[in-house]
Tab-separated table of C-alpha atoms in Angstrom:
chain	number	residue	atom	x	y	z
A	5	MET	CA	-14.628	1.110	10.781
A	6	GLN	CA	-15.005	3.762	8.118
A	7	VAL	CA	-15.530	3.871	4.360
A	8	GLU	CA	-15.336	7.005	2.246
A	9	ILE	CA	-15.643	7.948	-1.408
A	10	ARG	CA	-13.651	11.105	-2.208
A	11	GLU	CA	-14.202	13.417	-5.143
A	12	ALA	CA	-11.028	15.422	-4.525
A	13	ASP	CA	-7.340	14.606	-4.142
A	14	PHE	CA	-6.351	13.375	-0.675
A	15	ASP	CA	-3.135	12.849	1.261
A	16	PRO	CA	-3.248	9.275	2.625
A	17	TYR	CA	-0.689	10.002	5.344
A	18	ALA	CA	-2.561	13.038	6.661
A	19	GLU	CA	-5.772	10.974	6.627
A	20	LEU	CA	-4.119	8.172	8.576
A	21	LEU	CA	-2.754	10.499	11.226
A	22	GLN	CA	-6.140	12.162	11.623
A	23	TYR	CA	-8.117	8.918	11.749
A	24	GLN	CA	-5.714	7.300	14.165
A	25	THR	CA	-5.803	10.297	16.514
A	26	LYS	CA	-9.611	10.122	16.552
A	27	MET	CA	-9.551	6.341	17.180
A	28	GLN	CA	-7.989	6.747	20.615
A	29	GLN	CA	-6.901	3.123	20.689
A	30	GLY	CA	-3.180	3.798	20.993
A	31	GLY	CA	-1.569	1.086	23.105
A	32	GLN	CA	-4.098	-1.521	21.947
A	33	TYR	CA	-2.891	-2.006	18.403
A	34	GLY	CA	0.587	-3.401	17.846
A	35	ALA	CA	0.222	-3.660	14.075
A	36	THR	CA	-1.038	-1.262	11.427
A	37	THR	CA	-1.007	-2.341	7.782
A	38	ILE	CA	-1.605	0.180	5.057
A	39	PHE	CA	-2.073	-0.126	1.332
A	40	VAL	CA	-1.997	2.933	-0.895
A	41	GLY	CA	-2.839	2.515	-4.559
A	42	SER	CA	-1.629	5.393	-6.723
A	43	MET	CA	-2.109	6.257	-10.370
A	44	ARG	CA	0.698	5.083	-12.631
A	45	ASP	CA	1.653	7.066	-15.733
A	46	PHE	CA	2.028	3.917	-17.801
A	47	ASN	CA	-0.331	1.024	-18.548
A	48	GLU	CA	-0.286	-1.746	-21.145
A	49	GLY	CA	2.544	-0.136	-23.050
A	50	ASP	CA	1.047	3.357	-23.204
A	51	GLU	CA	1.644	6.600	-21.394
A	52	VAL	CA	-1.460	7.574	-19.471
A	53	LYS	CA	-2.112	11.300	-19.009
A	54	ALA	CA	-5.171	11.178	-16.769
A	55	MET	CA	-7.917	8.863	-15.649
A	56	VAL	CA	-11.560	9.234	-14.727
A	57	LEU	CA	-12.939	6.962	-12.035
A	58	GLU	CA	-16.642	6.248	-12.194
A	59	HIS	CA	-18.537	4.439	-9.443
A	60	TYR	CA	-21.996	3.232	-8.527
A	61	PRO	CA	-22.965	5.514	-5.646
A	62	LYS	CA	-24.385	3.755	-2.566
A	63	MET	CA	-23.595	0.278	-3.919
A	64	THR	CA	-19.894	1.109	-3.607
A	65	GLU	CA	-20.176	2.306	-0.009
A	66	ASN	CA	-22.345	-0.705	0.904
A	67	PHE	CA	-19.896	-3.102	-0.676
A	68	LEU	CA	-16.830	-1.569	0.962
A	69	LEU	CA	-18.550	-1.639	4.343
A	70	GLN	CA	-19.520	-5.261	3.742
A	71	ILE	CA	-15.952	-6.350	2.998
A	72	SER	CA	-14.700	-4.385	6.030
A	73	GLN	CA	-17.178	-6.326	8.143
A	74	GLU	CA	-16.179	-9.629	6.562
A	75	ALA	CA	-12.527	-8.876	7.363
A	76	ALA	CA	-13.485	-8.072	10.975
A	77	GLU	CA	-15.251	-11.437	11.231
A	78	LYS	CA	-12.404	-13.444	9.713
A	79	TRP	CA	-9.534	-11.757	11.595
A	80	SER	CA	-9.051	-10.137	14.948
A	81	ILE	CA	-8.869	-6.452	14.068
A	82	LEU	CA	-9.492	-3.282	16.064
A	83	ASP	CA	-10.418	-0.896	13.280
A	84	SER	CA	-10.213	-0.319	9.533
A	85	LEU	CA	-10.387	2.581	7.105
A	86	ILE	CA	-11.029	2.635	3.359
A	87	ILE	CA	-10.841	5.794	1.233
A	88	HIS	CA	-11.344	5.606	-2.538
A	89	ARG	CA	-11.113	8.405	-5.090
A	90	VAL	CA	-13.612	9.017	-7.871
A	91	GLY	CA	-13.528	11.645	-10.620
A	92	GLU	CA	-10.471	12.840	-12.522
A	93	VAL	CA	-7.061	11.714	-11.282
A	94	HIS	CA	-3.536	12.294	-12.555
A	95	PRO	CA	-0.303	10.305	-12.373
A	96	ALA	CA	0.956	9.900	-8.775
A	97	ASP	CA	-2.435	10.790	-7.260
A	98	PRO	CA	-3.587	8.379	-4.556
A	99	ILE	CA	-6.595	6.319	-5.665
A	100	VAL	CA	-7.219	4.004	-2.739
A	101	LEU	CA	-6.175	3.771	0.894
A	102	VAL	CA	-6.842	0.656	2.989
A	103	ALA	CA	-5.661	0.616	6.616
A	104	VAL	CA	-6.150	-2.075	9.255
A	105	TRP	CA	-5.298	-1.838	12.953
A	106	SER	CA	-4.806	-5.027	14.964
A	107	ALA	CA	-3.035	-6.330	18.061
A	108	HIS	CA	-0.820	-8.591	15.922
A	109	ARG	CA	0.746	-8.396	12.476
A	110	LYS	CA	-0.658	-11.607	10.978
A	111	ASP	CA	-4.249	-10.380	11.306
A	112	ALA	CA	-3.342	-6.899	10.087
A	113	TYR	CA	-1.534	-8.162	6.963
A	114	GLU	CA	-4.111	-10.755	6.005
A	115	ALA	CA	-7.163	-8.572	6.616
A	116	ASN	CA	-5.646	-5.726	4.597
A	117	ARG	CA	-4.934	-7.962	1.636
A	118	TYR	CA	-8.378	-9.561	1.856
A	119	ILE	CA	-10.016	-6.149	1.668
A	120	MET	CA	-7.858	-5.062	-1.292
A	121	GLU	CA	-8.483	-8.241	-3.295
A	122	ALA	CA	-12.235	-7.999	-2.671
A	123	LEU	CA	-12.203	-4.310	-3.597
A	124	LYS	CA	-10.249	-4.963	-6.800
A	125	SER	CA	-12.436	-7.849	-7.894
A	126	LYS	CA	-15.922	-6.684	-6.886
A	127	ALA	CA	-16.228	-3.027	-5.788
A	128	PRO	CA	-18.168	-1.150	-8.509
A	129	PHE	CA	-15.556	1.324	-9.764
A	130	TRP	CA	-14.463	1.767	-13.371
A	131	LYS	CA	-11.424	3.492	-14.803
A	132	LYS	CA	-11.219	5.288	-18.110
A	133	GLU	CA	-7.705	6.166	-19.233
A	134	PHE	CA	-6.791	9.228	-21.267
A	135	LEU	CA	-3.798	8.665	-23.527
A	136	GLU	CA	-1.836	10.941	-25.836
A	137	LYS	CA	-4.255	9.822	-28.538
A	138	GLY	CA	-7.728	9.007	-27.383
A	139	GLU	CA	-9.249	7.311	-24.379
A	140	ARG	CA	-10.106	3.772	-23.305
A	141	TRP	CA	-11.842	1.919	-20.501
A	142	VAL	CA	-9.614	-0.367	-18.471
A	143	GLN	CA	-10.882	-3.853	-19.341
A	144	GLN	CA	-10.384	-5.676	-16.053
A	145	ASN	CA	-8.274	-5.960	-12.916
A	146	THR	CA	-5.761	-8.794	-12.751
A	147	PRO	CA	-6.508	-11.077	-9.770
A	148	GLY	CA	-3.912	-10.865	-7.023
A	149	ARG	CA	-1.488	-8.819	-9.093
B	738	MET	CA	-45.071	-1.682	-11.128
B	739	MET	CA	-42.004	0.153	-12.379
B	740	ILE	CA	-38.357	-0.776	-12.111
B	741	GLN	CA	-35.369	1.546	-12.551
B	742	ILE	CA	-32.582	0.393	-14.833
B	743	ARG	CA	-29.023	1.746	-14.789
B	744	PHE	CA	-25.979	1.191	-16.965
B	745	PHE	CA	-22.392	2.035	-16.044
B	746	ALA	CA	-19.051	2.797	-17.640
B	747	SER	CA	-18.178	1.192	-20.997
B	748	LEU	CA	-21.510	-0.593	-21.118
B	749	ARG	CA	-23.441	2.676	-20.938
B	750	GLU	CA	-21.289	4.164	-23.694
B	751	LYS	CA	-21.490	1.116	-25.921
B	752	LEU	CA	-25.245	0.658	-25.619
B	753	GLN	CA	-25.847	4.400	-25.757
B	754	LEU	CA	-28.603	3.869	-23.258
B	755	ASP	CA	-29.268	6.186	-20.366
B	756	ASP	CA	-30.813	5.162	-17.101
B	757	CYS	CA	-34.450	4.317	-17.752
B	758	GLU	CA	-37.599	2.880	-16.284
B	759	LEU	CA	-39.582	-0.171	-17.300
B	760	GLU	CA	-43.207	-1.004	-16.506
B	761	LEU	CA	-43.555	-4.637	-15.417
B	762	VAL	CA	-46.659	-6.661	-16.259
B	763	GLY	CA	-45.289	-9.695	-14.380
B	764	PRO	CA	-42.034	-10.865	-12.783
B	765	LEU	CA	-38.980	-10.837	-15.049
B	766	SER	CA	-35.489	-12.244	-14.665
B	767	VAL	CA	-32.761	-9.625	-14.922
B	768	GLU	CA	-31.751	-11.293	-18.180
B	769	GLN	CA	-35.256	-10.617	-19.537
B	770	VAL	CA	-34.995	-7.042	-18.273
B	771	TRP	CA	-31.797	-6.674	-20.322
B	772	GLN	CA	-33.524	-8.032	-23.426
B	773	LYS	CA	-36.422	-5.620	-23.098
B	774	VAL	CA	-34.446	-2.439	-22.457
B	775	THR	CA	-31.672	-3.140	-24.978
B	776	HIS	CA	-34.133	-4.396	-27.614
B	777	ASP	CA	-32.461	-7.806	-27.657
B	778	GLN	CA	-28.875	-6.684	-28.049
B	779	PRO	CA	-26.549	-9.584	-27.162
B	780	MET	CA	-25.329	-9.404	-23.567
B	781	PRO	CA	-21.525	-9.482	-23.251
B	782	ALA	CA	-20.411	-12.594	-21.371
B	783	ASN	CA	-18.765	-10.651	-18.555
B	784	VAL	CA	-21.653	-8.297	-17.703
B	785	LEU	CA	-22.342	-7.966	-13.978
B	786	CYS	CA	-25.746	-7.321	-12.548
B	787	ALA	CA	-27.000	-5.832	-9.289
B	788	VAL	CA	-30.520	-5.512	-7.916
B	789	ASN	CA	-31.080	-2.971	-5.162
B	790	LEU	CA	-27.286	-2.481	-4.859
B	791	GLU	CA	-26.468	-6.170	-4.350
B	792	TYR	CA	-24.894	-8.516	-6.874
B	793	VAL	CA	-27.359	-11.038	-8.334
B	794	SER	CA	-27.242	-13.748	-10.994
B	795	LEU	CA	-28.991	-13.280	-14.338
B	796	GLU	CA	-31.785	-15.609	-13.199
B	797	HIS	CA	-32.700	-13.320	-10.303
B	798	GLU	CA	-36.345	-12.195	-10.623
B	799	VAL	CA	-37.622	-8.667	-10.176
B	800	THR	CA	-41.280	-7.974	-9.437
B	801	GLY	CA	-41.408	-4.167	-9.313
B	802	GLY	CA	-39.915	-1.318	-7.298
B	803	GLU	CA	-36.328	-2.532	-7.753
B	804	GLU	CA	-33.284	-0.766	-9.131
B	805	VAL	CA	-31.549	-3.036	-11.649
B	806	ALA	CA	-27.983	-2.210	-12.722
B	807	PHE	CA	-25.801	-3.634	-15.499
B	808	PHE	CA	-22.083	-2.998	-15.652
B	809	PRO	CA	-18.783	-4.278	-17.043
B	810	PRO	CA	-16.004	-5.927	-14.972
B	811	VAL	CA	-14.942	-3.569	-12.191
B	812	THR	CA	-11.555	-1.852	-12.340
B	813	GLY	CA	-11.168	0.069	-9.090
B	814	GLY	CA	-8.352	0.180	-6.577
C	797	MET	CA	16.397	1.915	-0.293
C	798	GLN	CA	16.956	3.284	3.186
C	799	VAL	CA	17.426	1.873	6.682
C	800	GLU	CA	17.464	3.951	9.870
C	801	ILE	CA	17.784	3.382	13.578
C	802	ARG	CA	16.071	6.123	15.577
C	803	GLU	CA	16.763	7.058	19.160
C	804	ALA	CA	13.796	9.431	19.438
C	805	ASP	CA	10.063	9.157	18.841
C	806	PHE	CA	9.031	9.460	15.182
C	807	ASP	CA	5.807	10.011	13.253
C	808	PRO	CA	5.638	7.253	10.603
C	809	TYR	CA	3.203	9.186	8.442
C	810	ALA	CA	5.357	12.319	8.376
C	811	GLU	CA	8.376	10.141	7.542
C	812	LEU	CA	6.512	8.469	4.693
C	813	LEU	CA	5.403	11.739	3.180
C	814	GLN	CA	8.926	13.122	3.392
C	815	TYR	CA	10.621	10.023	1.975
C	816	GLN	CA	8.123	9.682	-0.838
C	817	THR	CA	8.509	13.324	-1.820
C	818	LYS	CA	12.281	12.863	-2.000
C	819	MET	CA	11.911	9.637	-4.044
C	820	GLN	CA	10.444	11.494	-7.030
C	821	GLN	CA	9.051	8.288	-8.487
C	822	GLY	CA	5.399	9.376	-8.450
C	823	GLY	CA	3.597	7.835	-11.412
C	824	GLN	CA	5.858	4.768	-11.396
C	825	TYR	CA	4.560	3.046	-8.297
C	826	GLY	CA	0.968	1.850	-8.263
C	827	ALA	CA	1.231	0.127	-4.892
C	828	THR	CA	2.656	1.189	-1.553
C	829	THR	CA	2.460	-1.201	1.396
C	830	ILE	CA	3.251	-0.011	4.877
C	831	PHE	CA	3.617	-1.783	8.174
C	832	VAL	CA	3.770	0.178	11.411
C	833	GLY	CA	4.516	-1.703	14.619
C	834	SER	CA	3.518	0.209	17.751
C	835	MET	CA	4.001	-0.460	21.430
C	836	ARG	CA	1.070	-2.171	23.103
C	837	ASP	CA	0.225	-1.459	26.746
C	838	PHE	CA	-0.461	-5.118	27.439
C	839	ASN	CA	1.608	-8.279	26.956
C	840	GLU	CA	1.267	-11.817	28.283
C	841	GLY	CA	-1.438	-10.831	30.731
C	842	ASP	CA	0.367	-7.821	32.198
C	843	GLU	CA	0.096	-4.097	31.800
C	844	VAL	CA	3.310	-2.730	30.322
C	845	LYS	CA	4.296	0.814	31.343
C	846	ALA	CA	7.377	1.296	29.189
C	847	MET	CA	9.920	-0.620	27.212
C	848	VAL	CA	13.605	-0.264	26.421
C	849	LEU	CA	14.836	-1.400	23.045
C	850	GLU	CA	18.456	-2.455	22.835
C	851	HIS	CA	20.221	-3.222	19.556
C	852	TYR	CA	23.572	-4.272	18.157
C	853	PRO	CA	24.802	-1.140	16.380
C	854	LYS	CA	26.090	-1.691	12.829
C	855	MET	CA	24.972	-5.346	12.752
C	856	THR	CA	21.354	-4.125	12.868
C	857	GLU	CA	21.822	-1.669	10.013
C	858	ASN	CA	23.734	-4.271	7.963
C	859	PHE	CA	21.054	-6.866	8.545
C	860	LEU	CA	18.165	-4.549	7.676
C	861	LEU	CA	19.925	-3.459	4.501
C	862	GLN	CA	20.572	-7.095	3.634
C	863	ILE	CA	16.893	-8.073	3.961
C	864	SER	CA	15.878	-4.977	1.956
C	865	GLN	CA	18.222	-6.162	-0.792
C	866	GLU	CA	16.899	-9.719	-0.599
C	867	ALA	CA	13.346	-8.397	-0.978
C	868	ALA	CA	14.438	-6.342	-4.001
C	869	GLU	CA	15.887	-9.487	-5.577
C	870	LYS	CA	12.851	-11.659	-4.893
C	871	TRP	CA	10.190	-9.130	-5.922
C	872	SER	CA	9.900	-6.292	-8.385
C	873	ILE	CA	10.046	-3.239	-6.145
C	874	LEU	CA	10.981	0.388	-6.767
C	875	ASP	CA	12.075	1.404	-3.287
C	876	SER	CA	11.835	0.513	0.406
C	877	LEU	CA	12.231	2.219	3.752
C	878	ILE	CA	12.803	0.750	7.216
C	879	ILE	CA	12.875	2.844	10.396
C	880	HIS	CA	13.294	1.158	13.794
C	881	ARG	CA	13.245	2.759	17.243
C	882	VAL	CA	15.753	2.024	19.998
C	883	GLY	CA	15.853	3.375	23.547
C	884	GLU	CA	12.882	3.982	25.827
C	885	VAL	CA	9.414	3.749	24.307
C	886	HIS	CA	5.927	4.096	25.761
C	887	PRO	CA	2.541	2.633	24.870
C	888	ALA	CA	1.308	3.770	21.445
C	889	ASP	CA	4.789	4.871	20.328
C	890	PRO	CA	5.774	3.618	16.872
C	891	ILE	CA	8.566	1.024	17.034
C	892	VAL	CA	9.026	-0.012	13.431
C	893	LEU	CA	8.038	1.272	10.006
C	894	VAL	CA	8.463	-0.834	6.857
C	895	ALA	CA	7.355	0.636	3.531
C	896	VAL	CA	7.643	-0.848	0.048
C	897	TRP	CA	6.879	0.861	-3.252
C	898	SER	CA	6.128	-1.229	-6.333
C	899	ALA	CA	4.317	-1.065	-9.660
C	900	HIS	CA	1.877	-3.769	-8.536
C	901	ARG	CA	0.267	-4.786	-5.263
C	902	LYS	CA	1.341	-8.436	-5.147
C	903	ASP	CA	5.030	-7.509	-5.038
C	904	ALA	CA	4.422	-4.709	-2.547
C	905	TYR	CA	2.443	-6.908	-0.126
C	906	GLU	CA	4.776	-9.891	-0.297
C	907	ALA	CA	8.017	-7.922	-0.062
C	908	ASN	CA	6.726	-5.966	2.932
C	909	ARG	CA	5.749	-9.098	4.802
C	910	TYR	CA	9.038	-10.776	3.917
C	911	ILE	CA	10.986	-7.868	5.385
C	912	MET	CA	8.889	-7.832	8.569
C	913	GLU	CA	9.187	-11.578	9.162
C	914	ALA	CA	12.957	-11.453	8.613
C	915	LEU	CA	13.232	-8.418	10.901
C	916	LYS	CA	11.174	-10.078	13.631
C	917	SER	CA	13.082	-13.342	13.481
C	918	LYS	CA	16.673	-12.187	12.926
C	919	ALA	CA	17.324	-8.442	13.339
C	920	PRO	CA	19.376	-7.941	16.529
C	921	PHE	CA	16.958	-5.933	18.702
C	922	TRP	CA	15.865	-6.830	22.225
C	923	LYS	CA	12.952	-5.540	24.274
C	924	LYS	CA	12.846	-5.165	28.014
C	925	GLU	CA	9.415	-4.479	29.457
C	926	PHE	CA	8.743	-2.374	32.544
C	927	LEU	CA	5.676	-3.517	34.448
C	928	GLU	CA	3.868	-2.161	37.491
C	929	LYS	CA	6.126	-4.439	39.500
C	930	GLY	CA	9.540	-5.086	38.063
C	931	GLU	CA	10.960	-5.572	34.613
C	932	ARG	CA	11.535	-8.472	32.237
C	933	TRP	CA	13.148	-9.228	28.910
C	934	VAL	CA	10.762	-10.340	26.180
C	935	GLN	CA	11.691	-13.976	25.585
C	936	GLN	CA	11.081	-14.331	21.853
C	937	ASN	CA	8.991	-13.207	18.901
C	938	THR	CA	6.247	-15.516	17.717
C	939	PRO	CA	6.831	-16.512	14.070
C	940	GLY	CA	4.307	-15.033	11.659
C	941	ARG	CA	2.046	-13.724	14.378
D	178	MET	CA	46.100	-11.771	18.158
D	179	MET	CA	43.164	-10.300	20.099
D	180	ILE	CA	39.446	-10.756	19.562
D	181	GLN	CA	36.671	-8.521	20.919
D	182	ILE	CA	33.757	-10.221	22.669
D	183	ARG	CA	30.344	-8.659	23.206
D	184	PHE	CA	27.218	-9.756	25.060
D	185	PHE	CA	23.754	-8.310	24.624
D	186	ALA	CA	20.451	-7.928	26.463
D	187	SER	CA	19.383	-10.637	28.944
D	188	LEU	CA	22.559	-12.615	28.300
D	189	ARG	CA	24.755	-9.695	29.350
D	190	GLU	CA	22.709	-9.223	32.527
D	191	LYS	CA	22.597	-12.912	33.386
D	192	LEU	CA	26.320	-13.535	32.860
D	193	GLN	CA	27.242	-10.209	34.429
D	194	LEU	CA	29.962	-9.959	31.858
D	195	ASP	CA	30.859	-6.781	30.056
D	196	ASP	CA	32.383	-6.591	26.646
D	197	CYS	CA	35.942	-7.929	26.838
D	198	GLU	CA	38.981	-8.954	24.851
D	199	LEU	CA	40.660	-12.304	24.550
D	200	GLU	CA	44.202	-13.078	23.425
D	201	LEU	CA	44.260	-16.017	21.019
D	202	VAL	CA	47.166	-18.454	20.935
D	203	GLY	CA	45.578	-20.402	18.069
D	204	PRO	CA	42.246	-20.602	16.206
D	205	LEU	CA	39.158	-21.173	18.364
D	206	SER	CA	35.579	-22.032	17.535
D	207	VAL	CA	33.069	-19.482	18.859
D	208	GLU	CA	31.871	-22.190	21.241
D	209	GLN	CA	35.387	-22.399	22.665
D	210	VAL	CA	35.461	-18.591	22.902
D	211	TRP	CA	32.289	-18.793	24.996
D	212	GLN	CA	33.828	-21.387	27.294
D	213	LYS	CA	36.947	-19.290	27.862
D	214	VAL	CA	35.261	-15.953	28.528
D	215	THR	CA	32.390	-17.302	30.653
D	216	HIS	CA	34.690	-19.700	32.548
D	217	ASP	CA	32.723	-22.697	31.299
D	218	GLN	CA	29.262	-21.505	32.168
D	219	PRO	CA	26.696	-23.617	30.262
D	220	MET	CA	25.544	-21.958	27.061
D	221	PRO	CA	21.734	-21.596	26.823
D	222	ALA	CA	20.396	-23.633	23.890
D	223	ASN	CA	18.960	-20.607	22.090
D	224	VAL	CA	22.060	-18.387	22.147
D	225	LEU	CA	22.841	-16.685	18.851
D	226	CYS	CA	26.316	-15.829	17.706
D	227	ALA	CA	27.739	-13.304	15.247
D	228	VAL	CA	31.296	-12.802	14.033
D	229	ASN	CA	32.118	-9.443	12.464
D	230	LEU	CA	28.406	-8.544	12.473
D	231	GLU	CA	27.265	-11.665	10.590
D	232	TYR	CA	25.447	-14.671	12.025
D	233	VAL	CA	27.646	-17.758	12.342
D	234	SER	CA	27.261	-21.259	13.749
D	235	LEU	CA	29.002	-22.292	16.981
D	236	GLU	CA	31.602	-24.216	14.966
D	237	HIS	CA	32.773	-21.077	13.171
D	238	GLU	CA	36.478	-20.478	13.815
D	239	VAL	CA	38.069	-17.190	14.738
D	240	THR	CA	41.773	-16.563	14.242
D	241	GLY	CA	42.258	-13.045	15.608
D	242	GLY	CA	41.014	-9.518	14.886
D	243	GLU	CA	37.348	-10.508	14.915
D	244	GLU	CA	34.449	-9.145	16.934
D	245	VAL	CA	32.484	-12.051	18.418
D	246	ALA	CA	28.995	-11.399	19.813
D	247	PHE	CA	26.650	-13.593	21.848
D	248	PHE	CA	22.999	-12.741	22.319
D	249	PRO	CA	19.580	-14.183	23.167
D	250	PRO	CA	16.695	-14.642	20.676
D	251	VAL	CA	15.883	-11.312	19.043
D	252	THR	CA	12.667	-9.491	19.917
D	253	GLY	CA	12.511	-6.424	17.690
D	254	GLY	CA	9.744	-5.092	15.458
């Protein structure tokens, strides 16, 4: 179970390969579910040029670890990984990676979604968008969207 | 006893308040902490509050030594 | 939208990176959901040494394309990829990869799960397990598990 | 008119029948095709059937030129 805040661009697929190799649980997990959230170039009718992600250091890591643990209590999972970007990101850059390894797909799907919904609704990150003209803070995340 | 107070994101920009400290003479609710450090600016309805890195309600009391944080709705992921 | 049957081992993460690069839709998708099914070394109380996956050529491809299209009709998705192994596989080998790209996470999660459940319940693949002593056909997939 | 018949996985092994052809004198349901090619072996309750690569029910009629497939519950993924 691992949680990381990244200040630089990352390749989610390279991270997954590396983490999974280190896990050494091949043969135990039958199901891996992965969510990758990436920056879109369009939001609320406007073209977005860049974004800055702010976070609350330590509280973020604590919270992400807490929801990973909650997921491990609610579902039968073997391991999980969360990576979240902070700092300046550009369209197409990965922002968040959530991966869950489990024996069976039901646990893997449900635990992954649980973590993402908790992250979206309560993890202390904030996005400021930079548009052609000016900048704005994203007001709120839409539940379950 | 001192407490540390932190503001994040749009709230920090709107209030134009940096992180600060406050000397406590007795226990205060986090709502009272807000009133003191913002000089009674109205608190937006959706403000979130954490004490020592955990979410708390506005009635939560601090007695000294804590880190109190105020921030707008989160928008990560 | 792509569907592939593979007769040799594949690296799902390398495939994803390659497919996504070719897609050229970076900035449009905010959500990518991925399911990877891997071979477990244990099933129904027995250690499994190897497995052979049989399929019904052409019907499999048709069916997988059909469920990809159904998912694209039911949810708002930008693209999808399914890769499924056939032939001899060993513990920890990837068997199936399902990836869905969408603007928003709800569509990406639901479409991915829809494809996997349809694949598990109706795509014409069959597994034969090789145990320490003897071999056996897997009897059926458990719905939603 | 001929039809092609195919068996897959455990069903192929159990019946010890390879893929074969059948000459039709008139339309047959796929259930009747089964009876002819297996020489009236009982059909397991969970057998699935496809005609020209699409799932069909046992009542589906073939008239010639089709590929008819019988197979056990699928276990992919």
